[in-house]
Amino acid sequence: QVQLVESGGGLVQPGGSLRLSCAASGRTFSRYNMAWFRQAPGKEREFVAAIGWSGGRTDYADSVKGRFTISRDNAKNTVYLQMNSLKPEDTAVYYCAATTRGGSYYLGQEYNYWGQGTQVTVSS
């Protein structure tokens, strides 16, 4: 199995940038497909971005496409989410998730492991 710990959240002004990190433990980390989800106050958890085990395939929610970039460094057991041009509507708790499954990458139910979340607040 794998354990996930997010970091890098904080307060940023609209138009600013943040890079989130998800540190993973586990011998088979490189075999996991990874994703970022987020949950804003009063809203359901939603898909943000996903990356395949090799890093060659990435997918993004339409709301973040062109602004966010997901990447991974298997040697460091870490997945990243670079967030640029941040908007107030990006404010949420961001969660890192892992799964050995493929297919419905945008569904939270497909993921076996979750981090504790890191708060991102975009406000002037």
Coordinates of N, CA and C in Angstrom, one line a residue:
Q1 N 0.8 -1.2 0.0 CA 0.0 0.0 0.0 C 0.9 1.2 0.0
V2 N 0.2 2.4 0.0 CA 1.0 3.7 -0.1 C 0.3 4.7 0.9
Q3 N 1.1 5.5 1.5 CA 0.7 6.5 2.3 C 1.0 7.9 1.7
L4 N 0.1 8.8 1.7 CA 0.3 10.1 1.0 C 0.2 11.3 2.0
V5 N 1.1 12.2 1.8 CA 1.1 13.4 2.6 C 1.2 14.6 1.7
E6 N 0.2 15.5 1.7 CA 0.2 16.7 0.9 C 0.9 17.9 1.7
S7 N 1.5 18.8 0.9 CA 2.1 20.0 1.5 C 2.1 21.1 0.4
G8 N 2.4 22.3 0.8 CA 2.5 23.4 -0.2 C 1.4 24.3 -0.3
G9 N 0.3 24.0 0.4 CA -0.9 24.9 0.4 C -0.6 26.2 1.2
G10 N -1.5 27.2 1.0 CA -1.4 28.4 1.7 C -2.3 29.5 1.1
L11 N -2.0 30.7 1.5 CA -2.8 31.9 1.0 C -2.1 32.5 -0.1
V12 N -2.8 32.8 -1.2 CA -2.2 33.4 -2.4 C -3.2 34.4 -3.0
Q13 N -2.7 35.4 -3.6 CA -3.6 36.4 -4.3 C -4.0 35.9 -5.7
P14 N -5.2 36.3 -6.2 CA -5.6 36.0 -7.5 C -4.5 36.3 -8.5
G15 N -4.3 35.3 -9.4 CA -3.2 35.5 -10.4 C -1.9 34.9 -10.0
G16 N -1.8 34.5 -8.7 CA -0.6 34.0 -8.2 C -0.4 32.5 -8.5
S17 N 0.7 31.9 -7.9 CA 1.0 30.5 -8.2 C 1.3 29.8 -6.9
L18 N 1.1 28.5 -6.9 CA 1.5 27.7 -5.8 C 1.9 26.3 -6.4
R19 N 2.8 25.6 -5.7 CA 3.1 24.3 -6.1 C 2.8 23.3 -4.9
L20 N 1.9 22.4 -5.1 CA 1.6 21.4 -4.1 C 2.4 20.2 -4.3
S21 N 2.8 19.6 -3.2 CA 3.5 18.3 -3.3 C 2.8 17.2 -2.6
C22 N 2.9 16.0 -3.0 CA 2.4 14.9 -2.4 C 3.5 13.8 -2.2
A23 N 3.9 13.7 -1.0 CA 5.0 12.7 -0.7 C 4.4 11.4 -0.4
A24 N 4.9 10.3 -1.0 CA 4.3 9.0 -0.9 C 5.4 8.1 -0.3
S25 N 4.9 7.1 0.4 CA 5.7 6.0 0.9 C 5.1 4.7 0.4
G26 N 6.0 3.8 0.1 CA 5.6 2.5 -0.4 C 6.5 2.0 -1.5
R27 N 6.7 0.8 -1.5 CA 7.7 0.2 -2.5 C 7.2 0.2 -3.9
T28 N 5.8 0.2 -4.1 CA 5.2 0.2 -5.4 C 4.7 1.5 -5.9
F29 N 5.2 2.6 -5.3 CA 4.7 3.9 -5.7 C 4.7 4.2 -7.2
S30 N 5.7 3.8 -7.9 CA 5.9 4.0 -9.3 C 4.8 3.3 -10.1
R31 N 4.1 2.3 -9.6 CA 3.1 1.6 -10.3 C 1.7 2.2 -10.1
Y32 N 1.6 3.2 -9.3 CA 0.3 3.8 -9.0 C 0.0 5.0 -10.0
N33 N -1.2 5.0 -10.4 CA -1.8 6.2 -11.0 C -2.1 7.2 -9.9
M34 N -1.8 8.5 -10.2 CA -2.0 9.5 -9.1 C -3.0 10.6 -9.6
A35 N -3.6 11.2 -8.7 CA -4.5 12.3 -9.0 C -4.6 13.3 -7.9
W36 N -5.1 14.5 -8.3 CA -5.4 15.5 -7.3 C -6.9 15.8 -7.4
F37 N -7.6 15.9 -6.3 CA -8.9 16.3 -6.1 C -9.0 17.5 -5.2
R38 N -10.1 18.2 -5.2 CA -10.3 19.3 -4.3 C -11.7 19.4 -3.8
Q39 N -11.9 20.0 -2.7 CA -13.2 20.1 -2.1 C -13.3 21.5 -1.5
A40 N -14.2 22.3 -2.1 CA -14.5 23.7 -1.6 C -15.6 23.6 -0.5
P41 N -15.7 24.6 0.3 CA -16.8 24.7 1.3 C -18.1 24.6 0.7
G42 N -19.0 23.7 1.2 CA -20.3 23.5 0.7 C -20.4 22.8 -0.7
K43 N -19.3 22.3 -1.2 CA -19.3 21.6 -2.4 C -18.8 20.2 -2.3
E44 N -19.1 19.3 -3.3 CA -18.6 18.0 -3.3 C -17.2 17.9 -3.8
R45 N -16.5 16.9 -3.4 CA -15.1 16.7 -3.9 C -15.1 16.6 -5.4
E46 N -14.2 17.3 -6.1 CA -14.2 17.2 -7.5 C -12.8 16.9 -8.1
F47 N -12.7 16.3 -9.2 CA -11.5 15.9 -9.9 C -10.8 17.2 -10.4
V48 N -9.4 17.2 -10.2 CA -8.6 18.3 -10.7 C -7.7 17.8 -11.8
A49 N -6.8 16.8 -11.5 CA -5.8 16.3 -12.5 C -5.4 14.9 -12.1
A50 N -4.9 14.2 -13.2 CA -4.5 12.8 -13.0 C -3.2 12.6 -13.8
I51 N -2.4 11.7 -13.4 CA -1.2 11.3 -14.1 C -0.9 9.8 -14.0
G52 N -0.6 9.2 -15.1 CA -0.3 7.8 -15.1 C 1.0 7.4 -14.4
W53 N 1.2 6.2 -14.2 CA 2.4 5.7 -13.4 C 3.7 6.1 -14.0
S54 N 3.8 6.2 -15.3 CA 5.0 6.6 -16.0 C 5.2 8.1 -16.1
G55 N 4.1 8.8 -15.9 CA 4.1 10.3 -16.1 C 3.8 10.7 -17.5
G56 N 3.6 9.7 -18.4 CA 3.4 10.1 -19.8 C 2.0 10.5 -20.1
R57 N 1.0 10.1 -19.3 CA -0.4 10.5 -19.6 C -0.9 11.4 -18.5
T58 N -1.4 12.5 -18.9 CA -2.0 13.5 -17.9 C -3.4 13.9 -18.4
D59 N -4.3 14.1 -17.4 CA -5.6 14.6 -17.7 C -6.0 15.7 -16.7
Y60 N -6.8 16.6 -17.2 CA -7.2 17.8 -16.4 C -8.7 18.0 -16.4
A61 N -9.2 18.6 -15.4 CA -10.6 19.1 -15.4 C -10.6 20.3 -16.3
D62 N -11.7 20.6 -17.0 CA -11.7 21.7 -17.9 C -11.5 23.0 -17.1
S63 N -11.9 23.1 -15.8 CA -11.8 24.3 -15.1 C -10.3 24.7 -14.8
V64 N -9.4 23.8 -14.9 CA -8.0 24.1 -14.6 C -7.1 23.9 -15.8
K65 N -7.6 23.4 -16.9 CA -6.8 23.1 -18.1 C -6.1 24.4 -18.6
G66 N -4.8 24.3 -18.8 CA -4.0 25.4 -19.2 C -3.4 26.2 -18.1
R67 N -3.9 26.0 -16.9 CA -3.4 26.7 -15.7 C -2.6 25.8 -14.8
F68 N -3.0 24.6 -14.6 CA -2.4 23.7 -13.7 C -1.6 22.6 -14.5
T69 N -0.6 22.1 -13.8 CA 0.2 21.1 -14.4 C 0.6 20.0 -13.4
I70 N 0.2 18.8 -13.7 CA 0.5 17.7 -12.8 C 1.8 17.0 -13.3
S71 N 2.6 16.6 -12.3 CA 3.9 15.9 -12.7 C 4.2 14.9 -11.6
R72 N 5.2 14.1 -11.8 CA 5.6 13.1 -10.8 C 7.1 12.8 -11.0
D73 N 7.7 12.6 -9.8 CA 9.1 12.1 -9.8 C 9.2 10.9 -9.0
N74 N 9.2 9.7 -9.7 CA 9.1 8.5 -9.0 C 10.4 8.2 -8.2
A75 N 11.5 8.8 -8.6 CA 12.7 8.6 -7.8 C 12.6 9.2 -6.4
K76 N 11.8 10.3 -6.3 CA 11.5 11.0 -5.1 C 10.2 10.6 -4.4
N77 N 9.5 9.7 -5.1 CA 8.2 9.3 -4.5 C 7.2 10.5 -4.3
T78 N 7.2 11.3 -5.3 CA 6.5 12.6 -5.1 C 5.7 12.9 -6.4
V79 N 4.5 13.4 -6.2 CA 3.7 14.0 -7.3 C 3.4 15.5 -7.0
Y80 N 3.4 16.3 -8.0 CA 3.3 17.7 -7.9 C 2.1 18.2 -8.6
L81 N 1.6 19.4 -8.1 CA 0.6 20.1 -8.8 C 1.0 21.6 -8.9
Q82 N 1.5 22.0 -10.0 CA 1.8 23.4 -10.2 C 0.6 24.2 -10.6
M83 N 0.2 25.2 -9.9 CA -1.0 25.9 -10.1 C -0.6 27.4 -10.4
N84 N -0.9 27.8 -11.6 CA -0.7 29.1 -12.0 C -2.0 29.9 -12.3
S85 N -1.9 31.2 -12.4 CA -3.1 32.0 -12.7 C -4.3 31.6 -11.8
L86 N -4.0 31.5 -10.5 CA -5.0 31.1 -9.5 C -6.2 32.1 -9.4
K87 N -7.4 31.5 -9.3 CA -8.6 32.2 -9.2 C -9.2 32.0 -7.8
P88 N -10.1 32.9 -7.3 CA -10.8 32.6 -6.0 C -11.5 31.3 -6.0
E89 N -12.1 30.9 -7.2 CA -12.8 29.7 -7.2 C -11.9 28.4 -7.1
D90 N -10.6 28.6 -7.1 CA -9.7 27.5 -6.9 C -9.6 27.2 -5.4
T91 N -10.1 28.1 -4.5 CA -10.0 27.9 -3.1 C -10.7 26.6 -2.7
A92 N -9.9 25.7 -2.0 CA -10.4 24.4 -1.6 C -9.3 23.7 -0.8
V93 N -9.7 22.6 -0.2 CA -8.8 21.6 0.3 C -8.4 20.7 -0.8
Y94 N -7.1 20.6 -1.1 CA -6.6 19.7 -2.2 C -6.1 18.4 -1.6
Y95 N -6.5 17.3 -2.2 CA -6.2 16.0 -1.8 C -5.4 15.3 -2.9
C96 N -4.4 14.5 -2.5 CA -3.7 13.6 -3.3 C -4.3 12.2 -3.2
A97 N -4.4 11.5 -4.3 CA -5.0 10.2 -4.3 C -4.2 9.3 -5.2
A98 N -4.3 8.0 -4.9 CA -3.5 7.0 -5.6 C -4.4 5.7 -5.9
T99 N -4.1 5.1 -7.0 CA -4.8 3.9 -7.4 C -4.0 3.1 -8.4
T100 N -4.2 1.8 -8.4 CA -3.6 0.9 -9.4 C -4.6 0.7 -10.6
R101 N -5.8 1.2 -10.5 CA -6.8 1.1 -11.5 C -6.5 2.1 -12.6
G102 N -7.2 1.8 -13.7 CA -7.2 2.7 -14.9 C -8.6 2.9 -15.3
G103 N -8.8 3.8 -16.2 CA -10.1 4.0 -16.7 C -10.8 5.3 -16.3
S104 N -11.6 5.2 -15.3 CA -12.4 6.4 -14.8 C -11.6 7.2 -13.8
Y105 N -10.6 7.8 -14.3 CA -9.6 8.6 -13.5 C -10.2 9.8 -12.7
Y106 N -11.4 10.2 -13.2 CA -12.0 11.4 -12.7 C -13.0 11.1 -11.5
L107 N -13.1 9.9 -11.2 CA -14.0 9.4 -10.1 C -13.3 9.1 -8.9
G108 N -13.6 9.8 -7.8 CA -12.9 9.6 -6.5 C -13.0 8.1 -6.0
Q109 N -14.1 7.5 -6.4 CA -14.4 6.1 -5.9 C -13.4 5.1 -6.5
E110 N -12.7 5.5 -7.5 CA -11.7 4.6 -8.2 C -10.3 4.6 -7.4
Y111 N -10.2 5.5 -6.5 CA -8.9 5.7 -5.8 C -8.9 5.0 -4.4
N112 N -7.8 4.3 -4.2 CA -7.7 3.5 -3.0 C -7.1 4.2 -1.8
Y113 N -6.2 5.2 -2.1 CA -5.5 5.8 -1.0 C -5.6 7.3 -1.2
W114 N -5.7 8.0 0.0 CA -5.9 9.5 0.0 C -5.0 10.1 1.1
G115 N -4.5 11.3 0.8 CA -3.8 12.1 1.8 C -4.8 12.8 2.7
Q116 N -4.2 13.6 3.6 CA -5.1 14.3 4.6 C -5.6 15.6 4.0
G117 N -5.0 16.1 2.9 CA -5.4 17.4 2.3 C -4.6 18.6 2.8
T118 N -4.5 19.5 1.9 CA -3.8 20.8 2.2 C -4.6 22.0 1.7
Q119 N -4.8 23.0 2.5 CA -5.7 24.1 2.2 C -5.0 25.1 1.2
V120 N -5.8 25.4 0.2 CA -5.4 26.5 -0.7 C -6.4 27.6 -0.7
T121 N -6.0 28.8 -0.4 CA -6.9 29.9 -0.3 C -6.5 31.0 -1.3
V122 N -7.3 31.3 -2.2 CA -7.0 32.4 -3.2 C -7.9 33.6 -2.9
S123 N -7.3 34.6 -2.4 CA -8.0 35.8 -2.0 C -7.2 37.0 -2.1
S124 N -7.8 38.2 -2.4 CA -7.1 39.4 -2.3 C -7.2 40.1 -1.0

